[in-house]
PDB file of C-alpha atoms in Angstrom:
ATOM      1  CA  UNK A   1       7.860  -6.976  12.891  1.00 42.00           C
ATOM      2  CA  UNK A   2       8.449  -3.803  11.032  1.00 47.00           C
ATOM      3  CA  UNK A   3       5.597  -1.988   8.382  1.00 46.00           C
ATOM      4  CA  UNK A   4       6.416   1.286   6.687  1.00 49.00           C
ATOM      5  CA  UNK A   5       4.355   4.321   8.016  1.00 52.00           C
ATOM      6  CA  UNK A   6       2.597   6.939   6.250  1.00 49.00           C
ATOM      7  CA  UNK A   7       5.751   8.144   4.755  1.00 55.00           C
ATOM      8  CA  UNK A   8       7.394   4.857   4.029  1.00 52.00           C
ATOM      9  CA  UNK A   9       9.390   4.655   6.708  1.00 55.00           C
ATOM     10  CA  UNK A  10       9.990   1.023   8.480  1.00 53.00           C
ATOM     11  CA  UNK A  11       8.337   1.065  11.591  1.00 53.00           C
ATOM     12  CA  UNK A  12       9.075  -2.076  14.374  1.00 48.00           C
ATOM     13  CA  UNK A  13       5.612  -3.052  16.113  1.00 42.00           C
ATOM     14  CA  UNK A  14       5.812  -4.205  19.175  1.00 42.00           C
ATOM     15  CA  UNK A  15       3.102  -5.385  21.900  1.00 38.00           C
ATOM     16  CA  UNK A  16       4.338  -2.991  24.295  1.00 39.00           C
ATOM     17  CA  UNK A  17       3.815  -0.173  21.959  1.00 41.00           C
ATOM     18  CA  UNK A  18      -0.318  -1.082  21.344  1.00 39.00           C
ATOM     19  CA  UNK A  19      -2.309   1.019  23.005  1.00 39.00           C
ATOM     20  CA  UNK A  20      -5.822   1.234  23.253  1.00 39.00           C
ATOM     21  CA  UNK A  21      -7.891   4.158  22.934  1.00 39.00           C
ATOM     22  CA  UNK A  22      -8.476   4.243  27.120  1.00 39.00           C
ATOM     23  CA  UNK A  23      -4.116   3.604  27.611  1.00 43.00           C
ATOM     24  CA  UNK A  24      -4.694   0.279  28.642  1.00 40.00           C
ATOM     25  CA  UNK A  25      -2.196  -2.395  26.731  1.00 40.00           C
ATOM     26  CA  UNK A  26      -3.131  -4.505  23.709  1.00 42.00           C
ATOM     27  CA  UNK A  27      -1.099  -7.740  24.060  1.00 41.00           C
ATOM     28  CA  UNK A  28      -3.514 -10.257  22.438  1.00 46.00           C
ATOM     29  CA  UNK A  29      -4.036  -8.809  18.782  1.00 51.00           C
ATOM     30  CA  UNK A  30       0.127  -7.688  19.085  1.00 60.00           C
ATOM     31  CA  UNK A  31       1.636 -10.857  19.824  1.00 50.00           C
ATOM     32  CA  UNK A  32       2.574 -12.331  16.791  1.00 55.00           C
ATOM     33  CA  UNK A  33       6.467 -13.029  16.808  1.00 56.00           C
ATOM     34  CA  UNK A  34       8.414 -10.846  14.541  1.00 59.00           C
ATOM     35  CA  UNK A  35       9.047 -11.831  11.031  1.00 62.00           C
ATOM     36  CA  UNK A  36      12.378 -11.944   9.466  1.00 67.00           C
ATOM     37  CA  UNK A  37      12.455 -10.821   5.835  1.00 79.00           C
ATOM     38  CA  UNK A  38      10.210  -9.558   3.346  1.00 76.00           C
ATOM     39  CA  UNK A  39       8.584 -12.094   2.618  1.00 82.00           C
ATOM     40  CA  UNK A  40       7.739 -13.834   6.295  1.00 85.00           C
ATOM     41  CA  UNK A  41       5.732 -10.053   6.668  1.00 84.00           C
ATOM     42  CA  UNK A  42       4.222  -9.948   3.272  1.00 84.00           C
ATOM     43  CA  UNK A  43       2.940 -13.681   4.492  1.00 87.00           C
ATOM     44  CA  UNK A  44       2.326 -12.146   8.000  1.00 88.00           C
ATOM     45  CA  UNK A  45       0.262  -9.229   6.674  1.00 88.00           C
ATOM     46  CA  UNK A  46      -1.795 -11.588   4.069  1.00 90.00           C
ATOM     47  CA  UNK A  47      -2.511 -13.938   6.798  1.00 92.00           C
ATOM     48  CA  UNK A  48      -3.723 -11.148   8.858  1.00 93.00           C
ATOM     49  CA  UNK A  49      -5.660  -9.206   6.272  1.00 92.00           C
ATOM     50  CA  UNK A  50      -7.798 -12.722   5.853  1.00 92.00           C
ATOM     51  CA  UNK A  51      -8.199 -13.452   8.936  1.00 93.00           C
ATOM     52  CA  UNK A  52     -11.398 -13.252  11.568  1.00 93.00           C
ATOM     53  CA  UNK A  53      -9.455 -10.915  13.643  1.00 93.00           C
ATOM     54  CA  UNK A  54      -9.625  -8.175  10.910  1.00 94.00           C
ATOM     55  CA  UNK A  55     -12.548  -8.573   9.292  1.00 93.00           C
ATOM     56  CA  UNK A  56     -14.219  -8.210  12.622  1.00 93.00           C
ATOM     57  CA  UNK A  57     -11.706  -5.563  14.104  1.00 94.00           C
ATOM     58  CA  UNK A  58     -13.568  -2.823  15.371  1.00 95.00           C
ATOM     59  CA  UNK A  59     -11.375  -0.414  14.119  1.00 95.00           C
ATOM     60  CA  UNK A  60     -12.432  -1.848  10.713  1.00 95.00           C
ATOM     61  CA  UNK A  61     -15.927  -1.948  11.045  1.00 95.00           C
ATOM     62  CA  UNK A  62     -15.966   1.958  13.053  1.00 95.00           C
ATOM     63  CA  UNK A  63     -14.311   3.202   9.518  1.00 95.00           C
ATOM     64  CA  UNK A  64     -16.496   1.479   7.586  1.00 95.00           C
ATOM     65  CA  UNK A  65     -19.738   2.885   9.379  1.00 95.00           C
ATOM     66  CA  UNK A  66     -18.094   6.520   9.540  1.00 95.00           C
ATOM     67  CA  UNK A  67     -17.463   6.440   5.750  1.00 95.00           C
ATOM     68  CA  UNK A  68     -20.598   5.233   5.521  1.00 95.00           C
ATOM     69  CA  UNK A  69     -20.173   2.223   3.646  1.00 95.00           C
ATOM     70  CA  UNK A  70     -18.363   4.239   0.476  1.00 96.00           C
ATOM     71  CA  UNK A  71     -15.338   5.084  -0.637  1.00 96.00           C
ATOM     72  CA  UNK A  72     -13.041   7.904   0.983  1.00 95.00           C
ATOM     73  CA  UNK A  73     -12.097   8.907  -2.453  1.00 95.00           C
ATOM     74  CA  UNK A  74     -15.031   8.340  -5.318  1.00 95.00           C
ATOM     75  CA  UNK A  75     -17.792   7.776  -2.772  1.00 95.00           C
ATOM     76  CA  UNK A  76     -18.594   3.892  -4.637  1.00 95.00           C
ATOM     77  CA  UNK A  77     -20.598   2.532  -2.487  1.00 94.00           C
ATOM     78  CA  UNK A  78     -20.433  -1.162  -1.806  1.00 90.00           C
ATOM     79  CA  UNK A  79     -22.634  -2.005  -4.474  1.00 94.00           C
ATOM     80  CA  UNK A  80     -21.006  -0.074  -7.257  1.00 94.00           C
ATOM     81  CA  UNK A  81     -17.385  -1.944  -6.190  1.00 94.00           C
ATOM     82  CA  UNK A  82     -15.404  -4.134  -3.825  1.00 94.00           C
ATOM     83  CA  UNK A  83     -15.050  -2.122  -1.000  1.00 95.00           C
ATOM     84  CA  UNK A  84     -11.590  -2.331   1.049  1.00 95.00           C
ATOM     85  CA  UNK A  85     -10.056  -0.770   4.820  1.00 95.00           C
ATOM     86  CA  UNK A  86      -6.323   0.803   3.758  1.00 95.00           C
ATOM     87  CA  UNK A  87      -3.982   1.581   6.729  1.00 94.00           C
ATOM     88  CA  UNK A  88      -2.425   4.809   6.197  1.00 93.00           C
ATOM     89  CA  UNK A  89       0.047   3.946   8.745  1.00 90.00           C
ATOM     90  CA  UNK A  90       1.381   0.610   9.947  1.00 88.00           C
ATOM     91  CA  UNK A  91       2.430   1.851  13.340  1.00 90.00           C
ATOM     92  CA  UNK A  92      -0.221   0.446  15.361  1.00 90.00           C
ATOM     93  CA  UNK A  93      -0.559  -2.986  12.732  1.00 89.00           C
ATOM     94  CA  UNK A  94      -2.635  -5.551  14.529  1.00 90.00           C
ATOM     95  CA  UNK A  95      -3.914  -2.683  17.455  1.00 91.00           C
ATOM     96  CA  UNK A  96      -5.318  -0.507  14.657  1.00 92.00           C
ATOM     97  CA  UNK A  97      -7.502   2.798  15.612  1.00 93.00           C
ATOM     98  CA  UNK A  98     -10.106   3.691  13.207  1.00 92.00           C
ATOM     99  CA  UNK A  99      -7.912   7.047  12.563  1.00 93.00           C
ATOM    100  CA  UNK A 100      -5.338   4.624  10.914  1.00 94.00           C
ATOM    101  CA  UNK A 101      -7.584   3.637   8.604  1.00 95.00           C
ATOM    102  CA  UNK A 102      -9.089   4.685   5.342  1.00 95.00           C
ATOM    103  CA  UNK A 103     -12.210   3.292   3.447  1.00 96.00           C
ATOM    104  CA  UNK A 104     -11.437   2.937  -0.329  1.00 96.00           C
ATOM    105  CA  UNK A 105     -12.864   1.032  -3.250  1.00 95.00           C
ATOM    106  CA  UNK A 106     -10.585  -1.649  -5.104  1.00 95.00           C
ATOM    107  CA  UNK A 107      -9.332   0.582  -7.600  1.00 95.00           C
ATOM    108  CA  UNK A 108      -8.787   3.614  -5.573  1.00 95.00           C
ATOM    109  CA  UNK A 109      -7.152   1.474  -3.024  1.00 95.00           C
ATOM    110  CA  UNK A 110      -4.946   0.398  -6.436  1.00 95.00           C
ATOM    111  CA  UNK A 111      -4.067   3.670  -6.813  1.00 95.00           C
ATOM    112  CA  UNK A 112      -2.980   4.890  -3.948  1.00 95.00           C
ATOM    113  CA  UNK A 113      -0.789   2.257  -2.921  1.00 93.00           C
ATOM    114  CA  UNK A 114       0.824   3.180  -6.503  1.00 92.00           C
ATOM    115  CA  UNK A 115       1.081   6.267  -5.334  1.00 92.00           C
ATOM    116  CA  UNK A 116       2.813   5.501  -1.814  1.00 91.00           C
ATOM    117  CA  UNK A 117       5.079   2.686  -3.486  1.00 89.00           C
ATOM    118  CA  UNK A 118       6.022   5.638  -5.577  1.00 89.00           C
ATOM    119  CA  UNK A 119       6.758   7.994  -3.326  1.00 88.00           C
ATOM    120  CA  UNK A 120       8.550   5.670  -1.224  1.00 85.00           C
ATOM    121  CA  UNK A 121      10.689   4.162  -4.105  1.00 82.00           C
ATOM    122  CA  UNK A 122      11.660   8.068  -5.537  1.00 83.00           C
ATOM    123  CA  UNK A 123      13.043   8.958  -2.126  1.00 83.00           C
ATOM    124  CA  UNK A 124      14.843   5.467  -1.774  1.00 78.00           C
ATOM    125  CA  UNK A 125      18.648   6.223  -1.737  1.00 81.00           C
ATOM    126  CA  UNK A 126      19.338   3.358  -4.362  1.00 77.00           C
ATOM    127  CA  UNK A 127      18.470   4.649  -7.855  1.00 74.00           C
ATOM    128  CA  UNK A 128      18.282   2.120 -10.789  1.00 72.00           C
ATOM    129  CA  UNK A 129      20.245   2.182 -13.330  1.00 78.00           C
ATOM    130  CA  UNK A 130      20.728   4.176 -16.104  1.00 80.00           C
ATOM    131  CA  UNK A 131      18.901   2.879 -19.087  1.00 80.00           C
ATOM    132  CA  UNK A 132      21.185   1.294 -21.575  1.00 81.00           C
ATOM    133  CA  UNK A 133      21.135   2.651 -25.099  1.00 78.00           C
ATOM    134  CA  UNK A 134      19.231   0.761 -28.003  1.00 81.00           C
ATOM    135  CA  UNK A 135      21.015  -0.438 -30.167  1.00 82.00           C
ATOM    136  CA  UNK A 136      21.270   1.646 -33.509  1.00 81.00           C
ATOM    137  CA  UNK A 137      18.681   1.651 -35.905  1.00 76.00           C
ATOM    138  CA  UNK A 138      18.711  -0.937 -39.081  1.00 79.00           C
ATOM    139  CA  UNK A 139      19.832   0.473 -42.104  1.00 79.00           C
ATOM    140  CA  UNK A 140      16.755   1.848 -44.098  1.00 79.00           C
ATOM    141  CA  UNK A 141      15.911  -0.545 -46.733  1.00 82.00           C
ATOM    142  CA  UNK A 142      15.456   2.020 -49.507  1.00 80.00           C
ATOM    143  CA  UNK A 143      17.396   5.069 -49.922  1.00 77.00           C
ATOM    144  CA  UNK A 144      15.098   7.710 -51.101  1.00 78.00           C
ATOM    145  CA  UNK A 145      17.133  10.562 -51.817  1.00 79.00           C
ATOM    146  CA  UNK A 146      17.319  12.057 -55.587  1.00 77.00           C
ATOM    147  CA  UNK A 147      20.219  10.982 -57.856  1.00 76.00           C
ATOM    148  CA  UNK A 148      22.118  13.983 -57.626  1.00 76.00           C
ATOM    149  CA  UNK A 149      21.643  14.208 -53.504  1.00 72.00           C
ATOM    150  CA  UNK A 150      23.856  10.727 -53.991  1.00 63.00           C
TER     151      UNK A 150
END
């Protein structure tokens, strides 16, 4: 399965690179078989972001306690807004550390994965398009020049 890490780059996971913070293997969180296309890791990452296995991770919940239950960014607390875990890097997906991980609110976790999508989509060697040209304007419907400018 491949993520993109901190700088956008596609990154394979593998079990054998999971590592636990005392170098012992993770092969029970990291042994989900890899995913083909784009969409069978969007599905794998949705599945995994809902799941039991996240929402308990300790990874998770040691970010949440460090930030103190607020946002990295605005410092919302989970009262003021939804309160969400963003990975920084998808190196160690599914063996997170709690250094991979960032506590934001909903819209600050809106913005900066604008921001990385952006980043990742201006250095992307394929460039869209130049825009087309409109077509030209409609004849005005009065002319409103003098007489003798006619």
């Amino acid at each position: 399965m491949t993520f993109p890490d901190a700088d956008g780059q596609p990154q394979p996971i593998t079990p054998a690179q999971a590592i636990s913070a005392d170098d012992t293997p993770i092969s029970t969180m990291c042994s989900e078989a890899p995913a083909e296309s784009a969409a069978d890791r969007a599905s794998a990452y949705g599945r995994y972001i809902s799941s039991a296995a996240w929402q308990t991770s300790p990874a998770r919940l040691a970010e949440l306690e460090a930030s103190g239950h607020r946002c990295r960014l605005c410092f919302a607390s989970r009262r003021e807004a939804r309160l969400e875990v963003h990975h920084r890097t998808y190196r160690n997906f599914r063996c997170e550390l709690a250094e991979d991980l960032t506590t934001l609110c909903h819209p600050c976790h809106l913005g900066v994965t604008g921001m990385e999508r952006f980043r990742k989509y201006a250095r992307s060697p394929f460039k869209p398009p130049p825009p087309t040209p409109a077509a030209p304007p409609p004849p005005a419907l009065f002319d409103y020049r003098t007489p003798l400018e006619i």
